[in-house]
Short mmCIF file of C-alpha atoms in Angstrom, two decimals:
data_model
loop_
_atom_site.label_atom_id
_atom_site.label_comp_id
_atom_site.label_asym_id
_atom_site.label_seq_id
_atom_site.Cartn_x
_atom_site.Cartn_y
_atom_site.Cartn_z
CA MET F 1 73.76 105.62 136.47
CA ALA F 2 74.58 102.59 134.33
CA THR F 3 77.10 102.98 131.51
CA ILE F 4 77.87 101.27 128.23
CA GLU F 5 81.33 101.60 126.71
CA TYR F 6 80.72 101.67 122.97
CA VAL F 7 83.69 100.52 120.87
CA PHE F 8 83.19 101.09 117.15
CA SER F 9 84.70 102.41 113.95
CA ALA F 10 83.13 105.40 112.22
CA HIS F 11 82.73 103.37 109.00
CA SER F 12 81.30 100.17 110.49
CA GLY F 13 78.18 98.80 108.81
CA TYR F 14 77.17 96.73 111.79
CA ALA F 15 77.69 99.67 114.15
CA TYR F 16 75.29 101.60 111.90
CA LEU F 17 72.70 98.81 111.97
CA GLY F 18 72.67 98.89 115.77
CA SER F 19 73.17 102.62 116.29
CA ALA F 20 69.55 103.78 116.57
CA GLU F 21 68.60 100.79 118.71
CA LEU F 22 71.56 101.41 121.01
CA LEU F 23 70.50 105.02 121.50
CA ARG F 24 66.95 103.88 122.26
CA ILE F 25 68.20 101.40 124.85
CA CYS F 26 70.27 104.12 126.52
CA ALA F 27 67.37 106.59 126.56
CA ASP F 28 64.86 104.05 127.87
CA ASN F 29 67.14 102.81 130.62
CA SER F 30 68.88 106.06 131.70
CA VAL F 31 72.24 104.77 130.49
CA THR F 32 75.31 106.92 129.85
CA LEU F 33 76.91 105.94 126.55
CA ILE F 34 80.69 106.26 126.50
CA HIS F 35 82.01 106.50 122.94
CA ARG F 36 85.32 104.85 122.13
CA PRO F 37 85.83 105.22 118.36
CA ILE F 38 88.73 103.15 117.05
CA LEU F 39 90.70 102.37 113.92
CA LEU F 40 89.35 98.94 113.07
CA SER F 41 92.10 97.24 111.06
CA PRO F 42 94.74 97.20 113.85
CA VAL F 43 92.15 95.74 116.24
CA ILE F 44 91.17 92.99 113.80
CA ASP F 45 94.82 92.28 113.02
CA ALA F 46 95.56 91.82 116.73
CA GLN F 47 92.99 88.99 116.77
CA ARG F 48 94.55 87.43 113.66
CA ALA F 49 91.18 87.60 111.91
CA PRO F 50 91.17 87.65 108.09
CA SER F 51 90.90 90.98 106.32
CA PHE F 52 88.07 91.72 103.89
CA ARG F 53 90.31 90.65 101.01
CA GLY F 54 91.42 87.55 102.92
CA ARG F 55 87.90 86.05 102.89
CA THR F 56 86.19 83.99 100.22
CA GLN F 57 83.61 85.63 97.96
CA GLN F 58 80.92 83.47 99.54
CA HIS F 59 81.89 84.61 103.03
CA VAL F 60 81.87 88.27 101.99
CA ASP F 61 78.54 87.95 100.19
CA TYR F 62 76.94 86.42 103.26
CA PHE F 63 78.41 88.40 106.17
CA PHE F 64 78.86 91.68 104.32
CA GLY F 65 75.79 91.38 102.14
CA ARG F 66 72.90 89.13 103.05
CA GLU F 67 73.31 89.58 106.80
CA ILE F 68 73.40 93.34 106.41
CA GLU F 69 70.25 93.28 104.27
CA ARG F 70 68.32 91.19 106.78
CA TRP F 71 69.35 93.20 109.82
CA ALA F 72 68.58 96.46 108.05
CA GLU F 73 65.09 95.16 107.29
CA PHE F 74 64.65 93.78 110.81
CA ARG F 75 65.72 97.04 112.48
CA ASN F 76 64.02 99.20 109.83
CA VAL F 77 67.28 100.99 109.02
CA PRO F 78 67.69 102.69 105.60
CA ILE F 79 70.81 101.47 103.85
CA ILE F 80 72.42 101.28 100.41
CA ASN F 81 72.58 97.85 98.76
CA TYR F 82 76.34 97.74 98.23
CA ARG F 83 79.58 98.26 100.08
CA PRO F 84 80.17 102.04 100.28
CA SER F 85 82.24 103.13 97.31
CA ARG F 86 84.86 104.81 99.51
CA HIS F 87 84.71 102.38 102.40
CA ASP F 88 88.50 102.02 102.55
CA ALA F 89 89.15 105.76 102.70
CA ASP F 90 90.84 107.31 105.74
CA TYR F 91 88.23 107.91 108.45
CA SER F 92 90.56 109.22 111.17
CA LEU F 93 89.33 112.81 110.79
CA ALA F 94 85.70 111.65 110.99
CA SER F 95 86.58 109.74 114.14
CA GLY F 96 88.21 112.87 115.51
CA MET F 97 84.92 114.73 115.06
CA ILE F 98 83.30 112.33 117.49
CA LEU F 99 86.15 112.60 119.98
CA ALA F 100 86.20 116.40 119.74
CA LEU F 101 82.66 116.51 121.14
CA GLY F 102 83.55 114.45 124.21
CA GLU F 103 83.07 110.84 125.25
CA THR F 104 79.42 111.30 126.25
CA GLY F 105 76.41 113.48 125.53
CA GLN F 106 73.72 114.08 122.94
CA GLN F 107 76.04 115.93 120.56
CA THR F 108 78.47 113.01 120.56
CA ASP F 109 75.62 110.53 120.10
CA ALA F 110 74.28 112.51 117.14
CA MET F 111 77.68 112.87 115.48
CA ALA F 112 78.51 109.17 115.78
CA HIS F 113 75.14 108.17 114.39
CA GLY F 114 75.26 110.87 111.71
CA LEU F 115 78.60 109.72 110.33
CA LEU F 116 77.55 106.07 110.25
CA GLU F 117 74.25 106.95 108.61
CA ALA F 118 75.82 109.23 106.00
CA HIS F 119 78.32 106.52 105.05
CA TRP F 120 75.85 103.63 104.83
CA ARG F 121 72.67 105.41 103.74
CA ASP F 122 74.13 108.12 101.50
CA ASP F 123 77.46 106.55 100.42
CA MET F 124 79.36 109.46 101.94
CA ASP F 125 83.15 109.45 101.72
CA LEU F 126 84.31 109.87 105.32
CA SER F 127 87.57 111.42 104.11
CA ASP F 128 85.79 114.12 102.07
CA LEU F 129 86.40 117.41 103.87
CA ALA F 130 83.48 119.20 102.21
CA ALA F 131 81.09 116.38 103.13
CA LEU F 132 82.32 116.36 106.73
CA LYS F 133 81.85 120.14 106.94
CA ALA F 134 78.31 119.83 105.58
CA LEU F 135 77.45 117.14 108.12
CA ALA F 136 78.91 119.15 111.00
CA THR F 137 76.94 122.21 109.92
CA SER F 138 73.72 120.20 109.63
CA LEU F 139 74.18 119.11 113.23
CA GLY F 140 74.55 122.71 114.40
CA HIS F 141 78.32 122.97 114.79
CA ASP F 142 80.91 125.50 113.70
CA ALA F 143 82.31 123.15 111.07
CA ASP F 144 85.72 124.78 110.66
CA ALA F 145 86.36 124.90 114.40
CA LEU F 146 85.18 121.33 114.92
CA LEU F 147 87.28 119.95 112.08
CA ALA F 148 90.35 121.82 113.28
CA LYS F 149 89.94 120.23 116.69
CA ALA F 150 89.14 116.82 115.15
CA GLY F 151 92.40 116.82 113.22
CA SER F 152 94.51 118.04 116.13
CA ALA F 153 97.30 115.97 117.58
CA GLU F 154 95.32 115.61 120.81
CA MET F 155 92.23 114.06 119.17
CA GLN F 156 94.24 111.84 116.86
CA SER F 157 96.29 110.67 119.83
CA ARG F 158 93.07 109.78 121.63
CA LEU F 159 91.96 107.77 118.60
CA GLN F 160 95.22 105.83 118.70
CA ALA F 161 94.85 105.34 122.47
CA ASN F 162 91.32 103.99 122.00
CA THR F 163 92.63 101.59 119.37
CA ARG F 164 95.36 100.31 121.71
CA TRP F 165 92.82 100.01 124.53
CA ALA F 166 90.58 97.88 122.29
CA GLN F 167 93.52 95.66 121.41
CA GLU F 168 94.36 95.21 125.09
CA LYS F 169 90.72 94.35 125.81
CA ASN F 170 90.80 91.70 123.04
CA VAL F 171 88.00 93.39 121.12
CA PHE F 172 87.11 91.33 118.03
CA GLY F 173 85.54 94.04 115.93
CA SER F 174 82.96 96.79 115.60
CA PRO F 175 80.68 97.29 117.38
CA THR F 176 81.53 95.95 120.81
CA TYR F 177 79.60 97.03 123.91
CA PHE F 178 80.98 96.75 127.44
CA VAL F 179 78.54 96.56 130.35
CA ASP F 180 80.40 96.55 133.68
CA GLY F 181 83.44 95.20 131.87
CA ASP F 182 81.55 92.37 130.18
CA PRO F 183 81.98 92.60 126.37
CA PHE F 184 79.20 91.96 123.88
CA TYR F 185 80.45 91.78 120.29
CA GLY F 186 78.06 92.64 117.49
CA GLN F 187 74.85 94.63 117.20
CA ASP F 188 72.95 91.34 117.15
CA HIS F 189 73.75 91.14 120.88
CA LEU F 190 71.95 94.37 121.82
CA GLU F 191 69.11 92.38 123.37
CA LEU F 192 71.68 90.77 125.67
CA VAL F 193 73.16 94.20 126.41
CA LYS F 194 69.71 95.43 127.42
CA ARG F 195 69.23 92.45 129.74
CA ALA F 196 72.69 92.92 131.30
CA LEU F 197 71.84 96.50 132.29
CA HIS F 198 69.21 95.15 134.69
CA THR F 199 70.30 91.58 135.36
CA PRO F 200 74.02 90.92 134.93
CA PHE F 201 74.97 87.56 133.52
CA LYS F 202 76.77 85.07 135.74
CA ALA F 203 80.56 85.39 135.93
CA PRO F 204 82.37 83.51 133.16
CA GLY F 205 83.26 79.94 134.02
CA TRP F 206 83.87 78.36 130.65
CA SER F 207 87.21 76.69 129.99
CA ASN F 208 88.75 75.93 126.59
CA PRO F 209 91.96 74.11 125.64
CA PRO F 210 94.78 76.36 124.45
CA VAL F 211 94.59 77.50 120.83
CA LYS F 212 97.68 76.32 119.00
#
């Protein structure tokens, strides 16, 4: 069975925009989705990309505003019309909830999508314990048991390991999808991901001068 390694942060707007479509692609093509939630800032820092606050207002308004609006309309995804009010809150426990359910499976798929949706559709604070408990309960879990496991040293260590793995793989941001080791960055590349599942792209042959 084909697999997609799904590298994303639990608070990523673009991961949310592509989440439902990704799940459809996997269902339609009998693909196993391997979840690799990460902490995004260390991955972006490793690529020397500018932080949110390191960009111009025009850049932010376009890439974190207009582009989000258009893709939400194109993919028919419900979304708030502003950056979530607690977007910079700690989302390590939320990420642990995904990891606690395993790398694959319908429960993991539902939790990953549910957290993204709650953050970007409902402006949920991903560090709010009561909100996380309510979401876990709505998805049919023993919320207290799941959150205890999510916050455990084992799950948080896995989150850190995923983050280091993404750095080593030169991931640029969230979401990134790996098909047979070939990375596709951004939910706007899901059509290419779908094609690669059936017809792999030719091996890379491009050459660039060194970046100085």
